[in-house]
Tab-separated table of C-alpha atoms in Angstrom:
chain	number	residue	atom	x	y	z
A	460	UNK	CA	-8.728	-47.905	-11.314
A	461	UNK	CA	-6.361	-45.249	-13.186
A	462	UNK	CA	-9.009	-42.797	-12.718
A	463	UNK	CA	-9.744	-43.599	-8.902
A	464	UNK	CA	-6.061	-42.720	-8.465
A	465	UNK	CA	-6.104	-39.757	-10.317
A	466	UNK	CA	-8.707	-38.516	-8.390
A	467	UNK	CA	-7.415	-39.833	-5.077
A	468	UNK	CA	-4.070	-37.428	-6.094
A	469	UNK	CA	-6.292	-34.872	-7.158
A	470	UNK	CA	-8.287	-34.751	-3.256
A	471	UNK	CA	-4.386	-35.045	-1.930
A	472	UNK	CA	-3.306	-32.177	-3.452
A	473	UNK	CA	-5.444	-30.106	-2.715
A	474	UNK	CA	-5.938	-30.966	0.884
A	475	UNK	CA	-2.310	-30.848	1.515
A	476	UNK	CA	-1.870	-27.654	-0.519
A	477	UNK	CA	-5.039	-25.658	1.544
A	478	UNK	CA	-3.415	-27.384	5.000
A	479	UNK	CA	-0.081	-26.123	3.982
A	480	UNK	CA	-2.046	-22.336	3.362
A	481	UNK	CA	-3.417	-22.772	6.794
A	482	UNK	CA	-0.183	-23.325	8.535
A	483	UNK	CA	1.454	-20.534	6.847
A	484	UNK	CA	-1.771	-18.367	7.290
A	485	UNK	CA	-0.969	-16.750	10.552
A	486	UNK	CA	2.638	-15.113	8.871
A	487	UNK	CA	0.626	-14.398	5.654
A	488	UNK	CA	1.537	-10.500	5.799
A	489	UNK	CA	5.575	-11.142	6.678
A	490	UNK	CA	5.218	-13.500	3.724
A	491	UNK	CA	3.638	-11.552	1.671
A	492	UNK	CA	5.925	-8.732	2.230
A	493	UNK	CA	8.940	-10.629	1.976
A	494	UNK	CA	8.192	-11.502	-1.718
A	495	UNK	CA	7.329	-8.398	-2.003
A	496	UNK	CA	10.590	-6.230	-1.015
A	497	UNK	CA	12.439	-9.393	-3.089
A	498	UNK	CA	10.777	-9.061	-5.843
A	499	UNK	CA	11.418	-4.515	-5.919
A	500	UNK	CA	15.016	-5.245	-4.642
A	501	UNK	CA	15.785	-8.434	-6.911
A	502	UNK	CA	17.693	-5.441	-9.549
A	503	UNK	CA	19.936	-4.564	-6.549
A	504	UNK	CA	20.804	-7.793	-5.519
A	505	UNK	CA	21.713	-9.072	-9.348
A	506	UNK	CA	23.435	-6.179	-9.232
A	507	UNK	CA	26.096	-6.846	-6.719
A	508	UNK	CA	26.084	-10.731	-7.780
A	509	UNK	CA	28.183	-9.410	-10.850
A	510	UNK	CA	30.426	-7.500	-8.497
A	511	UNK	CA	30.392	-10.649	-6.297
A	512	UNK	CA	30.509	-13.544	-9.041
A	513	UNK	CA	29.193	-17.091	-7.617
A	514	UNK	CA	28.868	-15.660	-3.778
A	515	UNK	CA	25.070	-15.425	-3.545
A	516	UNK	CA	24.802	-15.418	0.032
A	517	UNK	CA	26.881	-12.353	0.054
A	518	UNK	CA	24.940	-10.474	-2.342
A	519	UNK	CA	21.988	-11.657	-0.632
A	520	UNK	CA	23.204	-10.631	2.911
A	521	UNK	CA	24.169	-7.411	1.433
A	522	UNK	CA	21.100	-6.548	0.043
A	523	UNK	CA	19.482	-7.406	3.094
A	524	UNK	CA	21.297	-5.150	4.907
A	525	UNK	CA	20.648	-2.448	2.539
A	526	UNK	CA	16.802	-2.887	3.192
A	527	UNK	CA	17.158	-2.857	7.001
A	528	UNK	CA	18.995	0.396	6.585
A	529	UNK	CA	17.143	1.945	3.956
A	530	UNK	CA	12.954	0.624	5.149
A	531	UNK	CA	12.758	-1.798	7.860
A	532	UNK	CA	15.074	0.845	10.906
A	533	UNK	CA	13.356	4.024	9.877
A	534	UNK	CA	9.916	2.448	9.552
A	535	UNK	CA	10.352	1.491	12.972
A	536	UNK	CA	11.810	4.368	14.303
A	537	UNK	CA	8.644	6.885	12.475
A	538	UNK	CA	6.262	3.770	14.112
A	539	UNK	CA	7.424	4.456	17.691
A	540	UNK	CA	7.476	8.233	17.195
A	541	UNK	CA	3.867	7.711	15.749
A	542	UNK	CA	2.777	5.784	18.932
A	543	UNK	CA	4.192	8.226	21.092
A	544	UNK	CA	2.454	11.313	19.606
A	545	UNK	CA	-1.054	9.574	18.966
A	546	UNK	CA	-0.762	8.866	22.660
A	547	UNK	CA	0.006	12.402	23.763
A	548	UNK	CA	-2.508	14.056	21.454
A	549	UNK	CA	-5.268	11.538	23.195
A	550	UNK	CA	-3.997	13.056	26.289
A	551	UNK	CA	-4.102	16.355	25.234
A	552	UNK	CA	-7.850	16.196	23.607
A	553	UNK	CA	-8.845	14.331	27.068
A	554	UNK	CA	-7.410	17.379	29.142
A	555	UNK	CA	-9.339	19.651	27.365
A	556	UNK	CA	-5.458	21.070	25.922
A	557	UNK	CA	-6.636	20.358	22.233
A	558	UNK	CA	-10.540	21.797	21.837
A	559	UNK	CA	-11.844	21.374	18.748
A	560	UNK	CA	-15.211	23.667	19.541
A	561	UNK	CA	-13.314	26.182	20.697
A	562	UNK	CA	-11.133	26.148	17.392
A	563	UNK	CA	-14.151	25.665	15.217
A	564	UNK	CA	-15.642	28.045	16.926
A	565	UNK	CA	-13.061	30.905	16.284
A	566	UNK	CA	-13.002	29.602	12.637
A	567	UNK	CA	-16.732	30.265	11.970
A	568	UNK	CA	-16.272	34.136	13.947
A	569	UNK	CA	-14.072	34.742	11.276
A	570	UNK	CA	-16.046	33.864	8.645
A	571	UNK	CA	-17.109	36.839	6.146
A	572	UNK	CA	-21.237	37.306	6.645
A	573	UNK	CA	-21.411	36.036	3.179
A	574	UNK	CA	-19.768	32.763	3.809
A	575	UNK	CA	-21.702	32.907	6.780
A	576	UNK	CA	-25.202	32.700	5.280
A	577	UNK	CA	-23.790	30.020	2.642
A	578	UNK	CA	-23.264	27.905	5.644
A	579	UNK	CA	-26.533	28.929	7.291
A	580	UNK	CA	-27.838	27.985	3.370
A	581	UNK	CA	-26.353	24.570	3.728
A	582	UNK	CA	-27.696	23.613	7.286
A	583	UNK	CA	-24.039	24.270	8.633
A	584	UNK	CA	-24.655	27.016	11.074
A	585	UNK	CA	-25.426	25.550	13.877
A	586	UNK	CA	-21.939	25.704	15.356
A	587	UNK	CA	-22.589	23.956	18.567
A	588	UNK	CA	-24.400	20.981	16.584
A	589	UNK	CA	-21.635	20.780	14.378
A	590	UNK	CA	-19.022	20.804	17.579
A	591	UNK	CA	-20.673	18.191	19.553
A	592	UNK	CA	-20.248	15.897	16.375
A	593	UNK	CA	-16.844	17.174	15.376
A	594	UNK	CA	-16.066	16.579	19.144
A	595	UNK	CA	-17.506	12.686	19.734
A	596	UNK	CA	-16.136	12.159	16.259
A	597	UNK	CA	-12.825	13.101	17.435
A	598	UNK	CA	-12.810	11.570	20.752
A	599	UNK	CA	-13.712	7.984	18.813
A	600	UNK	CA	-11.057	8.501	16.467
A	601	UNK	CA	-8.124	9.196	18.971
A	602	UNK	CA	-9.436	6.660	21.334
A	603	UNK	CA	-9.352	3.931	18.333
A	604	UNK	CA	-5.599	5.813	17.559
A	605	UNK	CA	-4.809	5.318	21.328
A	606	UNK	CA	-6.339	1.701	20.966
A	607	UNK	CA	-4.518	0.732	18.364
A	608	UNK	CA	-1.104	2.353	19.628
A	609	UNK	CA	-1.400	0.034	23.125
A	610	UNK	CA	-1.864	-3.004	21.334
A	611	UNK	CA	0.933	-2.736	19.143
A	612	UNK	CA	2.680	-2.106	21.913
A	613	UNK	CA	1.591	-5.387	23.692
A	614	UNK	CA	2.149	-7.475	21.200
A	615	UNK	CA	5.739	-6.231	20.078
A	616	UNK	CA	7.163	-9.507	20.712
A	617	UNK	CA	4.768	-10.943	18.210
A	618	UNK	CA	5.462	-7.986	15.885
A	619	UNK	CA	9.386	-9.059	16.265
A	620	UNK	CA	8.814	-12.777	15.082
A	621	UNK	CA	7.076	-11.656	11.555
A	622	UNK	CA	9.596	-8.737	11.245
A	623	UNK	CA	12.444	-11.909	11.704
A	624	UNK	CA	10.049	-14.313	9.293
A	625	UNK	CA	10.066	-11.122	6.767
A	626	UNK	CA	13.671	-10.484	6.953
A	627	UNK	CA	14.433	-14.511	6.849
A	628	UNK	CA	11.930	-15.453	3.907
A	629	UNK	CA	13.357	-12.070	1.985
A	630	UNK	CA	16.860	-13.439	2.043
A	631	UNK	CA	16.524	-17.134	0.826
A	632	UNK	CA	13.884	-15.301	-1.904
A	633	UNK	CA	16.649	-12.647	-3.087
A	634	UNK	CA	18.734	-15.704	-3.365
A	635	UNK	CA	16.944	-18.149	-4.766
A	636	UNK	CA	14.140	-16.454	-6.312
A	637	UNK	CA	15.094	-17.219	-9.953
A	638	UNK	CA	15.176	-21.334	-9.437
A	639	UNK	CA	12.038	-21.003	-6.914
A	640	UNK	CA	10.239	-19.496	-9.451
A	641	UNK	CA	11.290	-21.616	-12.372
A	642	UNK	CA	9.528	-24.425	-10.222
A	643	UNK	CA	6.580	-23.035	-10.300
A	644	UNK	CA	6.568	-22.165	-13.032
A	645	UNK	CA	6.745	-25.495	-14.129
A	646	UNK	CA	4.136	-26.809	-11.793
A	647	UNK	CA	1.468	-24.732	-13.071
A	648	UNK	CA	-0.174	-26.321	-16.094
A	649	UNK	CA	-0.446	-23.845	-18.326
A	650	UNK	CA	1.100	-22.731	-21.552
A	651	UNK	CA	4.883	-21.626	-21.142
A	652	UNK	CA	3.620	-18.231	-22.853
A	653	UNK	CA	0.686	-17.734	-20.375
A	654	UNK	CA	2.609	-18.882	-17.360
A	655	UNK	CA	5.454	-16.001	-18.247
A	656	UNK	CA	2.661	-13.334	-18.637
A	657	UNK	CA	0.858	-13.533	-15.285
A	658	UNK	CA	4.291	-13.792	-14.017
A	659	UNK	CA	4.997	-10.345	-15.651
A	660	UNK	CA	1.848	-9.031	-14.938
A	661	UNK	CA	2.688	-10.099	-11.414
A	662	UNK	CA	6.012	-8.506	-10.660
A	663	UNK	CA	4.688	-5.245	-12.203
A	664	UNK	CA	1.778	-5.100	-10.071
A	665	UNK	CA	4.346	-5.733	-7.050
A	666	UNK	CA	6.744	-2.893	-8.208
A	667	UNK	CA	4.445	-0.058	-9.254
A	668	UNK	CA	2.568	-0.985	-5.748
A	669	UNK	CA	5.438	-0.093	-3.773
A	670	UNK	CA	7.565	2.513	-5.833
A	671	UNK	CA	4.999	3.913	-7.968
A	672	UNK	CA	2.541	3.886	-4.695
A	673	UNK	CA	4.051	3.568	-1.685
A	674	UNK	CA	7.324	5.402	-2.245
A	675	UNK	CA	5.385	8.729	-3.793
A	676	UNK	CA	2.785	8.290	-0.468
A	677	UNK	CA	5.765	8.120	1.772
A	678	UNK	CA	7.222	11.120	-0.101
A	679	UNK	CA	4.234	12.963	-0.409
A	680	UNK	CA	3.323	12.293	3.321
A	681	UNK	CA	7.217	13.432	4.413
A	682	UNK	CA	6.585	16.660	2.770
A	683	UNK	CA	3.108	17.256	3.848
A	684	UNK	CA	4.685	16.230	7.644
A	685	UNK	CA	7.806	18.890	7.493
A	686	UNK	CA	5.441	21.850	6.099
A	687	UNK	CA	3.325	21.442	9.508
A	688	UNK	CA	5.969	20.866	11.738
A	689	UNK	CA	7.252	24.489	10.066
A	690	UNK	CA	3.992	26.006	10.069
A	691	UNK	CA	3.355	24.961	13.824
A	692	UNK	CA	0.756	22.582	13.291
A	693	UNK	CA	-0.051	20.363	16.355
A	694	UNK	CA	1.118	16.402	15.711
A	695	UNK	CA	2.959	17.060	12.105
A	696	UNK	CA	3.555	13.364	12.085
A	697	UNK	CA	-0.123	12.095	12.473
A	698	UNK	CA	-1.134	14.501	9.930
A	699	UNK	CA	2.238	13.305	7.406
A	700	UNK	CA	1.158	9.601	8.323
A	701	UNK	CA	-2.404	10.526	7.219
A	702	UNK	CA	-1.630	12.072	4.198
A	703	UNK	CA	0.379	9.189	3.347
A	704	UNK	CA	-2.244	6.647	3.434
A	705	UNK	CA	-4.703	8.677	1.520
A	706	UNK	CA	-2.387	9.484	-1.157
A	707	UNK	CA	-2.650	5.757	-1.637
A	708	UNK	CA	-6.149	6.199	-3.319
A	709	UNK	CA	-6.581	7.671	-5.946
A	710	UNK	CA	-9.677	10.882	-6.593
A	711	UNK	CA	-9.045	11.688	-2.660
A	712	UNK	CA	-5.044	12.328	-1.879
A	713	UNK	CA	-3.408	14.655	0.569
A	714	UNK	CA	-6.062	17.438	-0.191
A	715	UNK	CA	-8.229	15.745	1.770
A	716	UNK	CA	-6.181	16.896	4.551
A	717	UNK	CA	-3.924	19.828	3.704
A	718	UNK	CA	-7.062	21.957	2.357
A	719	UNK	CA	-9.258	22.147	4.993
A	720	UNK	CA	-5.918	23.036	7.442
A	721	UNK	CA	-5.505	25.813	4.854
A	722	UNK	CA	-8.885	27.341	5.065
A	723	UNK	CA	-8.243	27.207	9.031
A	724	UNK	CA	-5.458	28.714	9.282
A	725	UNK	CA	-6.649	31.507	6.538
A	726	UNK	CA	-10.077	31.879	8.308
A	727	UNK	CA	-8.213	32.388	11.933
A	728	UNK	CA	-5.762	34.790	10.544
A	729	UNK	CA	-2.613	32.924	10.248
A	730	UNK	CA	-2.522	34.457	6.334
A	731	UNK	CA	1.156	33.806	5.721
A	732	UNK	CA	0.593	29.894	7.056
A	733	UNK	CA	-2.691	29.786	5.014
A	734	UNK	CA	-0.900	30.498	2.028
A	735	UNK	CA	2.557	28.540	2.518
A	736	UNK	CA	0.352	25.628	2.892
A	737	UNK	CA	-1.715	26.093	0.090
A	738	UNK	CA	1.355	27.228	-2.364
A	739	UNK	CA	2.946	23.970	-1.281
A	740	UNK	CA	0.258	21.760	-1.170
A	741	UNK	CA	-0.270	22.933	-4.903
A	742	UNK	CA	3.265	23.334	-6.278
A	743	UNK	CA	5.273	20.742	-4.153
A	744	UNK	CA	3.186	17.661	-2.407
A	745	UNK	CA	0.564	17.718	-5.855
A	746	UNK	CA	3.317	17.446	-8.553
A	747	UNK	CA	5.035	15.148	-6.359
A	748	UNK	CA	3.284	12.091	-8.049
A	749	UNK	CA	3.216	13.689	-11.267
A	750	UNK	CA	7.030	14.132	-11.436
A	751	UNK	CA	8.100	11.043	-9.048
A	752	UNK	CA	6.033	8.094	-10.192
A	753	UNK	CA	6.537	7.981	-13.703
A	754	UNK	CA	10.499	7.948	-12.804
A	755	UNK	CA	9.825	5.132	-10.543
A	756	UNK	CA	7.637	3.042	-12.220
A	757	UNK	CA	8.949	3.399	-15.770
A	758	UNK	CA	6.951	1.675	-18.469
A	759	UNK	CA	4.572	-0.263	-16.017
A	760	UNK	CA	1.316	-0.830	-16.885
A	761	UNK	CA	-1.015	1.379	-15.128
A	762	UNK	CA	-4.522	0.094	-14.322
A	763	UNK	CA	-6.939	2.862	-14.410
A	764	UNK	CA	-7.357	5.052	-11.155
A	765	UNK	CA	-11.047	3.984	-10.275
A	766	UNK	CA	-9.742	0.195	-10.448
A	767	UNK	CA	-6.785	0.982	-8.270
A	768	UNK	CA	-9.048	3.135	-5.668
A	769	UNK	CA	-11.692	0.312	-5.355
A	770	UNK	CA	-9.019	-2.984	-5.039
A	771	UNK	CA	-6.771	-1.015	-2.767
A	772	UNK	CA	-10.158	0.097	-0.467
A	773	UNK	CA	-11.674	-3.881	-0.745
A	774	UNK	CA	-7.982	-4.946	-0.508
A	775	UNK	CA	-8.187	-2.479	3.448
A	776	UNK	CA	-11.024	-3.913	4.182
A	777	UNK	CA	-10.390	-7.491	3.810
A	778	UNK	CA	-6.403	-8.014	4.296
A	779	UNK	CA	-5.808	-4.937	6.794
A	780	UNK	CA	-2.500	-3.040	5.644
A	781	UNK	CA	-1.488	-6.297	3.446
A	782	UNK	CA	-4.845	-5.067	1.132
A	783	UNK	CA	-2.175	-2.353	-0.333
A	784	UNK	CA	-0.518	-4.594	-2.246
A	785	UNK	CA	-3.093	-7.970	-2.551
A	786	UNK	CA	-5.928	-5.548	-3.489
A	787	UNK	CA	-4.355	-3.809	-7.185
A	788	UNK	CA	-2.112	-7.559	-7.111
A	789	UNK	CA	-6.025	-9.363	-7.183
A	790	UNK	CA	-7.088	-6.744	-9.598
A	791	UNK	CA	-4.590	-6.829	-12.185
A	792	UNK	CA	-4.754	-10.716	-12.234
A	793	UNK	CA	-7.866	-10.471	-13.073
A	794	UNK	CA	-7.694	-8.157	-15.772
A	795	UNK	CA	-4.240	-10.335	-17.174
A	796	UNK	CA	-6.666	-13.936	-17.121
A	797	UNK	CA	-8.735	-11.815	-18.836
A	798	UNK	CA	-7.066	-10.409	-21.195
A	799	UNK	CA	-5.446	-13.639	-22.277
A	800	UNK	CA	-8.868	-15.500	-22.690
A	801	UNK	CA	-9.611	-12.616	-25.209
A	802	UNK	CA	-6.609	-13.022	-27.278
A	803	UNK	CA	-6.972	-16.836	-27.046
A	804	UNK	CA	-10.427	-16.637	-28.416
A	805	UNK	CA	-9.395	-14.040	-31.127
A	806	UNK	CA	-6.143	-16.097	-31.538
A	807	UNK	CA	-6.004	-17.558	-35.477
A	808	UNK	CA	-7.185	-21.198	-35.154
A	809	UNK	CA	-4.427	-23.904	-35.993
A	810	UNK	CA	-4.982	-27.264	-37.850
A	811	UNK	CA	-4.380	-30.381	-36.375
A	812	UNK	CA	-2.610	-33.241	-37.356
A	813	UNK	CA	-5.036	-34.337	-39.554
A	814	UNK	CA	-5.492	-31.139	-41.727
A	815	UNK	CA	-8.591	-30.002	-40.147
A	816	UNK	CA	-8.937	-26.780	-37.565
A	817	UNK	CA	-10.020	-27.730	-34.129
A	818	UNK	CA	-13.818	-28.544	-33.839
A	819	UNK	CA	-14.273	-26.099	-31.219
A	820	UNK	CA	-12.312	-23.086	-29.672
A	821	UNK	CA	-11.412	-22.054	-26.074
């Protein structure tokens, strides 16, 4: 009978735990950011605890406040500015304002006759081939863009109610983090030694995601932004927002976008733009994450860069924007369970209470 109830708990458990997942499912990315501004802004909010002694709430509410100043208002304020100029840019390419033959066009006229044959080498001279699939290309992508920019849009008032979740879950987890996670801590059966390092492992995931990632993208993407909005460069924001995102992944970064707007410009004639943006794409937006990161992320571990390109790209795929931070998060659990089977099984075996080492190993 003891073990019919044991396994009756056992079906309990986890039928209420995967209902509970379902219910919560639909807020998964508000919840999943919450813990994760908490967890990056738990230093500031222990901070002003000790200027605040036993008034969590207002450390918490302060903190809070900081965060809505400092991410959530001008993350909302570059979102709608996004919107707006994806939407005019459609309008322009639809107009016939923004032509990309005509541009490509000019940029391949300019061309030396040595680069020239290269291309002709390569199967690239065909100019109007390569238009019509620049151009259908394009008018996919800013269609998606426009897409995309009407349905968030529609559903703002949905947008609002995970924003409030975020913000609401982020409070009660700056204050009570430390007991919440003692609990579960405690509920997880495993070792007290293992539980503490996948909690470490964890948290640093969490933190070099979003300073040692994010921050140096959002940086990096700022910078990239400004120098086109100097140089003249139609929709500086679209291309800053772009270079943000790919400076998430690491092997392609804001190259990807930056260097072929170099050769462009240098091709058309615009020398002195050609070579601002190269000079600061090099000197400025390149050694942005070599300087920046390590400041931010400290001693972190640091998985290596193919493991962080493919999680963050299957972490896309799967979770949408959330795949930023589950992606590396799945990655480096993996590696930590891992790593602590190896050390058990290396681990020196101990005798038992009769004198004799264990009959078999982990």
């Amino acid at each position: 009978m003891r073990g019919l109830e044991k396994s009756t708990f056992l079906f309990l458990l986890i039928g209420t735990s995967l209902a509970f997942a379902l219910v919560l499912w639909p807020y998964f990315g508000a919840i999943l950011w919450a813990v994760a501004v908490s967890v990056v802004f738990n230093p500031v909010y222990h901070r002003l605890l000790r200027s605040t002694p036993g008034r969590r709430n207002l450390a918490a509410g302060i903190t809070l406040l900081i965060i809505l100043v400092m991410v959530i208002m001008p993350a909302t304020l570059i979102g709608i500015s996004l919107i707006q100029e994806a939407s005019s840019s459609y309008a322009k390419f639809q107009s016939g304002e923004i032509n990309p033959g005509a541009m490509l066009r000019q940029a391949h006229a300019a061309l030396p006759p040595w680069a020239m044959g290269l291309l002709d080498r390569f199967g690239l001279g065909d100019v109007d081939a390569i238009t019509r699939e620049i151009t259908t290309g394009l008018a996919n992508s800013m269609q998606m863009i426009a897409g995309k920019a009407l349905n968030i849009g529609q559903s703002a008032f949905g947008f609002l109610i995970s924003l409030g979740v975020m913000l609401y879950m982020t409070f009660f987890l700056l204050r009570d983090g430390y007991a919440l996670t003692r609990k579960i801590g405690e509920s997880v059966p495993l070792p007290p030694d293992m539980r503490a390092m996948l909690f470490e492992k964890f948290t640093t995931v969490i933190r070099a995601t979003l300073k040692g990632s994010v921050v140096v993208a959002v940086v990096q993407g700022a910078l990239g932004g400004i120098t086109f909005w100097i140089l003249g460069i139609h929709a500086p924001l679209l291309w800053a927002v772009l270079m943000a995102f790919l400076s998430l992944l690491p092997a392609i970064g804001t190259g990807f976008v930056w260097v072929p707007v170099a050769i462009y410009l240098l091709a058309t004639g615009a020398i002195w733009q050609g070579i601002v943006l190269v000079l600061v794409g090099i000197f400025v937006i390149g050694l942005v994450d070599n300087v920046l990161r390590p400041i931010l992320v400290g001693k972190d571990t640091k998985m290596p860069d193919y493991i962080v390109l493919i999680s963050t790209l299957g972490g896309l795929h799967l979770f949408g924007m959330n795949g930023i931070i589950v992606g590396p998060m799945i990655a480096a659990m993996f590696i930590a369970v891992w790593h602590i089977l190896t050390e058990l099984r290396h681990r020196p075996t101990e005798p038992d209470e009769t004198g004799l080492p264990p009959a078999d190993g982990l």
